C-alpha atoms as one frame of an Amber mdcrd trajectory, in Angstrom:
protein
  -1.527 101.874   5.664  -4.455 100.589   3.210  -6.532  98.024   5.065  -6.085
  95.515   1.943  -2.269  95.536   2.610  -2.687  94.614   6.573  -0.671  91.305
   7.277  -2.905  88.391   7.457  -4.019  87.457  11.155  -3.309  84.104  12.543
  -6.149  81.522  12.638  -6.964  78.512  14.672  -4.401  76.029  14.292  -4.990
  72.874  12.442  -5.250  69.587  13.640  -1.607  68.214  14.233  -2.442  65.506
  11.697  -2.930  67.738   8.995   0.003  70.086   9.889   2.912  68.305   7.663
   0.787  67.761   4.780  -0.511  71.217   4.616   2.801  72.575   5.079   4.376
  70.794   2.374   1.651  71.735  -0.215   1.677  75.290   0.799   5.436  75.730
   0.859   5.705  74.501  -2.720   2.548  76.737  -3.720   3.670  80.046  -2.287
   7.054  79.255  -3.659   5.727  79.097  -7.246   3.620  82.192  -6.455   6.621
  84.292  -5.677   8.609  82.629  -8.351   6.444  83.402 -11.383   5.521  86.721
  -9.845   8.931  88.074  -9.477   9.917  86.687 -12.918   6.968  88.412 -14.334
   8.391  91.976 -12.947  11.251  91.373 -15.233   8.952  91.205 -18.288   8.309
  94.893 -17.810  11.298  96.403 -16.075  13.892  96.265 -18.918  11.932  95.999
 -21.965  12.804  99.840 -22.541  16.462  98.725 -23.356  14.944  96.752 -26.178
  13.354  99.511 -27.603  16.315 102.012 -27.644  17.724 101.113 -30.871  14.648
 101.898 -32.525  13.963 105.058 -30.427  17.816 105.937 -31.685  16.142 105.964
 -35.251  13.829 108.298 -34.180  16.401 110.896 -33.106  17.042 110.073 -29.529
  20.964 110.194 -28.683  22.277 107.503 -26.462  22.982 110.040 -23.696  19.342
 110.931 -23.666  17.943 107.370 -23.804  20.419 106.337 -20.856  19.226 109.378
 -18.908  15.533 108.450 -19.611  16.409 104.513 -18.784  18.145 105.826 -15.463
  14.593 106.765 -14.194  13.505 103.221 -13.439  16.735 102.583 -11.336  16.301
 105.941  -9.519  12.674 105.173  -8.403  13.267 101.606  -7.794  15.858 101.855
  -5.702  14.009 104.240  -3.625  10.908 102.253  -3.840  12.632  99.084  -2.916
  13.780 100.458   0.314  10.434 102.411   1.164   8.202  99.749   0.007  10.528
  97.192   2.150   9.505  98.829   5.234   5.996  99.045   4.087   6.181  95.128
   3.025   7.509  94.037   6.529   4.024  95.146   7.786   1.855  94.016   4.651
   0.359  90.811   3.285   2.477  89.539   0.712  -0.436  87.990  -1.245  -1.931
  91.304  -2.024   1.385  93.227  -1.908   3.327  91.614  -4.870   0.327  91.291
  -7.456  -0.742  94.910  -7.152   2.594  96.141  -7.713   2.960  94.037 -10.966
  -0.633  94.914 -12.357   0.325  98.845 -11.895   3.716  98.336 -13.739   2.014
  96.477 -16.473  -0.574  99.371 -16.710   2.496 101.840 -17.260   3.930  99.564
 -19.835   0.778  99.278 -21.807   0.485 103.097 -21.604   3.784 103.461 -23.229
   2.928 101.097 -26.024  -0.455 102.175 -26.928  -0.055 105.989 -26.283   2.447
 107.696 -28.636   2.252 110.550 -26.130   4.135 108.587 -23.687   7.469 107.914
 -25.605   7.322 111.488 -27.407  10.096 113.118 -25.438  12.883 112.111 -22.678
  11.132 113.837 -20.261   7.867 112.205 -20.599   9.544 108.868 -20.797  11.711
 109.695 -17.766   8.334 110.460 -15.679   6.854 106.908 -17.002   9.980 104.980
 -16.425   9.978 106.403 -13.036   6.446 105.532 -12.180   7.021 102.071 -13.379
  10.137 101.699 -11.281   8.315 102.735  -8.198   5.724 100.051  -8.791   8.682
  97.523  -9.447   9.751  98.325  -5.956   6.672  96.190  -4.818   8.282  92.842
  -6.149  11.272  91.870  -4.185  10.435  92.873  -0.512   6.988  90.882  -0.159
   9.013  87.853  -2.027  11.551  87.973   0.718   8.805  88.253   3.397   7.652
  85.083   2.195  11.025  83.371   1.969  11.581  84.039   5.681   8.297  83.026
   6.814   7.919  79.693   4.905  11.662  78.747   4.814  13.988  78.485   7.847
  17.250  79.491   8.320  19.116  76.719   7.403  17.431  75.946   4.049  17.134
  79.544   3.138  20.290  79.648   1.245  19.313  76.966  -1.193  15.748  78.012
  -1.560  16.720  81.622  -2.004  19.394  80.784  -4.947  16.246  78.898  -6.777
  13.998  81.857  -6.106  16.688  84.122  -7.609  16.668  82.602 -10.973  13.289
  84.110 -11.317  15.488  87.268 -12.432  16.829  85.173 -15.229  13.732  83.710
 -16.337  11.893  86.673 -16.447  14.726  88.831 -18.131  15.644  86.020 -20.542
  11.821  85.690 -21.586  11.401  89.383 -21.948  13.685  89.833 -25.142  11.782
  86.905 -27.022   8.484  88.316 -25.881   9.351  91.911 -27.004  10.562  90.893
 -30.590   7.202  88.787 -30.954   5.490  91.897 -29.677   7.051  94.112 -32.336
   5.964  91.517 -35.052   2.483  91.092 -33.866   1.565  94.866 -33.305   3.265
  96.024 -36.330   1.160  93.842 -38.201  -2.226  94.505 -36.256  -1.979  98.268
 -35.740  -0.908  98.913 -39.251   1.447 101.964 -40.521   0.450 104.447 -37.496
   2.532 102.354 -35.203   6.209 101.637 -35.733   6.164  98.367 -34.465   8.293
  98.640 -31.425   5.335  99.478 -29.321   4.848  95.668 -29.028   7.881  95.623
 -26.889   5.742  97.318 -24.234   2.592  95.710 -24.879   2.968  91.998 -25.033
   5.057  91.605 -22.094   2.799  93.811 -20.018  -0.219  91.610 -20.807   1.241
  88.293 -19.830   2.492  90.148 -16.578  -0.804  91.137 -15.626  -1.936  87.561
 -16.264   0.556  86.161 -14.240  -0.054  88.570 -11.387  -3.511  87.378 -11.269
  -1.954  83.706 -10.911   0.401  84.640  -8.082  -2.389  86.020  -6.090  -4.075
  82.770  -6.197  -1.027  80.859  -5.237   0.625  83.018  -2.412  -0.298  82.978
   1.350   1.147  85.774   3.541   2.438  83.675   6.654   2.053  79.957   7.845
  -0.088  81.139  10.895  -2.497  82.924   8.724  -3.417  79.497   7.357  -3.547
  77.662  10.478   0.078  76.304  10.675   2.876  76.879  13.319   5.904  79.078
  12.575   8.532  77.676  10.204  11.006  77.482  13.051   8.862  75.328  15.289
   7.769  73.071  12.300  11.302  72.466  11.294  12.794  72.586  14.616  15.367
  75.195  13.125  15.944  78.217  14.976  18.203  81.383  14.215  19.446  81.890
  17.658  20.200  79.975  20.947  17.007  81.455  22.727  14.912  79.708  19.948
  13.112  83.057  19.237  11.151  83.253  16.472  10.259  87.066  15.930   6.613
  86.417  15.218   5.587  89.990  16.750   5.175  92.539  14.015   7.686  95.261
  14.540   7.332  99.147  14.176   8.968 100.923  11.428  11.428 102.465  14.062
  12.368  99.249  15.339  12.961  97.936  12.151  15.099 100.594  11.019  17.129
 101.722  14.150  17.234  98.553  16.025  18.044  95.844  13.360  19.126  97.427
  10.142  20.584 100.840  10.065  23.040  99.926  12.988  24.278  96.754  11.512
  27.843  97.308  10.046  27.328  94.257   7.733  24.442  95.308   6.190  26.192
  98.375   5.081  29.138  96.533   4.042  26.758  94.408   1.450  24.939  97.599
   0.447  28.306  99.238  -0.672  29.204  96.020  -2.447  25.821  96.206  -4.157
  26.597  99.524  -5.744  29.847  98.001  -7.726  27.954  94.684  -8.242  24.690
  96.573 -10.022  27.383  98.931 -12.134  28.785  95.752 -13.654  25.324  93.949
 -14.136  23.314  96.825 -15.698  26.354  98.282 -17.562  26.737  95.045 -19.472
  22.884  94.124 -19.599  21.225  97.254 -20.470  23.701  98.352 -23.183  23.946
  94.881 -24.854  21.570  95.808 -27.822  23.080  99.001 -28.424  26.840  97.929
 -28.059  26.497  94.941 -29.910  24.662  96.736 -32.812  26.805  99.741 -33.060
  30.388  98.057 -32.046  30.073  94.435 -33.233  27.408  94.514 -36.025  24.866
  92.525 -34.566  21.157  92.804 -35.741  18.199  93.053 -33.650  17.428  89.264
 -33.723  21.153  88.470 -32.841  21.204  90.975 -29.990  18.051  89.629 -28.586
  19.385  86.169 -28.572  22.725  87.352 -26.683  20.445  89.117 -24.208  18.294
  86.220 -23.806  21.514  84.036 -23.270  23.160  86.332 -20.840  19.921  86.257
 -18.739  19.382  82.536 -18.522  23.031  81.781 -18.139  22.647  83.168 -14.578
  20.428  80.232 -13.594  22.827  77.503 -13.259  25.428  80.182 -12.068  23.342
  81.239  -9.269  22.638  77.662  -8.147  26.172  76.846  -8.299  27.088  80.130
  -6.326  24.360  79.303  -3.937  25.539  75.496  -3.379  29.456  76.869  -3.054
  28.439  79.340  -0.473  26.474  76.781   1.708  28.602  73.706   1.309  32.369
  74.741   0.264  32.385  78.197   2.631  29.841  76.965   5.330  27.503  79.672
   5.085  30.042  82.354   4.468  28.852  84.699   1.361  31.941  86.692   1.031
  34.477  84.138  -0.538  31.688  82.839  -2.994  31.356  86.684  -4.102  34.933
  87.248  -4.397  35.335  84.000  -6.802  32.577  84.928  -8.863  33.292  88.646
  -9.336  36.996  87.723 -10.341  35.439  85.827 -12.979  33.244  88.394 -14.174
  36.228  90.629 -14.609  37.983  88.313 -16.825  34.913  87.633 -18.805  34.145
  91.567 -19.334  37.679  92.151 -20.275  37.184  89.124 -23.246  33.991  91.001
 -24.079  35.558  94.268 -24.499  38.556  93.280 -26.327  36.994  90.985 -28.676
  37.178  92.440 -32.032  34.022  92.779 -34.493  33.532  89.977 -36.708  33.896
  87.164 -33.859  30.272  87.041 -32.455  30.583  83.844 -31.070  33.431  85.057
 -28.774  30.959  87.828 -27.812  27.982  85.530 -27.039  30.322  83.133 -25.092
  31.401  86.081 -23.215  28.105  87.237 -22.543  27.076  84.093 -21.339  29.953
  83.808 -18.875  29.017  87.286 -17.429  25.368  86.162 -17.132  26.576  82.911
 -15.363  28.801  84.604 -12.940  27.296  87.921 -12.129  24.029  86.935 -10.669
  25.589  84.739  -8.181  26.988  87.794  -6.370  23.645  89.419  -6.659  21.800
  86.778  -5.096  24.541  86.462  -2.292  23.813  90.214  -1.506  20.046  89.614
  -1.052  20.661  86.359   0.882  22.898  88.057   3.445  20.187  90.782   3.742
  17.672  88.154   4.903  20.264  86.349   6.882  21.701  89.532   9.014  18.291
  90.463  10.600  15.148  88.983  11.869  12.527  88.052   9.547  10.153  90.782
  10.260  12.877  93.373   9.178  14.064  91.444   6.032  12.355  93.470   3.557
  13.904  96.470   4.983  17.364  95.023   5.024  16.770  93.929   1.477  15.579
  97.317   0.398  18.368  99.217   1.868  20.868  96.967  -0.264  18.702  97.646
  -3.161  18.552 101.249  -2.488  22.431 101.449  -2.889  22.504  99.192  -5.870
  20.089 100.691  -7.923  20.961 104.548  -7.107  24.627 104.009  -6.772  25.077
 101.385  -9.533  22.461 101.062 -11.916  21.627 104.578 -12.289  25.286 105.083
 -12.853  25.189 102.240 -15.540  22.472 104.032 -17.175  22.976 107.778 -17.203
  26.541 108.272 -16.611  27.916 105.426 -18.773  25.360 106.602 -21.722  26.795
 109.991 -21.439  30.475 108.721 -20.921  29.897 106.638 -24.198  28.689 109.942
 -25.967  31.779 111.755 -25.104  34.479 109.330 -24.806  33.479 106.107 -26.550
  32.827 102.627 -25.656  36.273 102.166 -24.003  35.802 104.589 -21.465  32.464
 102.827 -20.557  34.139  99.654 -20.210  36.973 100.996 -18.135  34.306 101.898
 -15.652  32.952  98.480 -15.427  36.097  97.088 -15.135  37.049  99.341 -12.246
  33.526  98.373 -10.499  34.476  94.641 -10.808  37.769  95.120  -8.750  35.924
  97.042  -6.070  33.222  94.498  -5.825  35.963  91.845  -5.215  37.589  94.120
  -2.470  34.207  94.827  -0.464  33.344  91.020  -0.898  36.843  90.385   0.609
  36.321  92.611   3.525  33.297  90.104   4.528  35.246  86.859   4.108  34.650
  85.604   7.622  30.991  86.869   8.261  28.278  84.370   8.655  24.734  84.972
   8.865  22.335  84.298  11.999  23.601  81.201  13.880  21.572  78.237  13.116
  20.734  76.139  16.297  19.088  72.636  16.294  16.965  71.938  19.534
């Protein structure tokens, strides 16, 4: 492992009188760091979707673009798992910003150098590389969450952090449209303008990476503070064991993750949740343009609203799972996925010419789908010791992206090419139903026991 990424070593503990004030200050600081840092990953993860209508005008088919788009999900799914195991043994302060900067460089190359959008193969390769660097975002965020926030408060804090998905994804669309306008003007006739979709979000992401580095700290012990369990008197088990020893990759994988049946269950649920999430999100600009008569500005607005509607939805889902279902995530997942199913059917069957219904349906899907996305990540953190959190989350991500998102990109693109949008939405509907079934199987499962000393 590169020396740069080694976990920060513990330092001499601060005087007792300074611990509380320093803990409160740094908990807010590191939370802001991982929030804006992870949001920035989304500025450059899905901007290719906004470029697809422009690329279709250059002669690419829906299936070809879907195949290229699938690259980011293939590599991200693998990377989230691989980088999760690395992240569990790495310094989050360096890990997250470095991945973000590298992903930003890839996006800049796609915008500034025409060669990198000159064929499906080249776009696939570039998006694959981007996806690999994207895998350096979630695991260090999870590492920070489990080291700075104890198990009884983690549900609420994770729900709040999880809306970074929506903040970044929602801001991407207006940034991309602004990029088109700015760079069409600045670069002149040699550029089509859509290159700004890649350039402006990447520049913003790199700036945020620097700010995140300034804010994030790896562990409380690395800045002279006690473990979070000791500070809050809030332990995950009756022995009051805090799992401060760094684990080996073998221990993480075979002792705590791969032999845990509930981790596997939520990983399978993630396949169906992600197929719905990206089957709707990634194809929204193209579907609304082709089937509902939306122009690019209208599609951008709908995309933005879909993402930002997830913010209150995620917070509500976290609250319900904590307060109504007493820490059980399965029942909340069932309720929210049933709501997604209804909204998808309305979105699908609404005839062209009723744009307000389409937008309301997209808002409803966005409001509801990110709750289950958050629940699966939260369960991954809850079901294993904190030194294995990145790996558990990586395994669920591996299934979600390789099984769900790739299918939503590549398979759905070709299904739509050959059989039309009705066939594509049939697949999304089936995935909603299967997600409900798997969540129902985890109805009575609760994460690590919380014991107050």
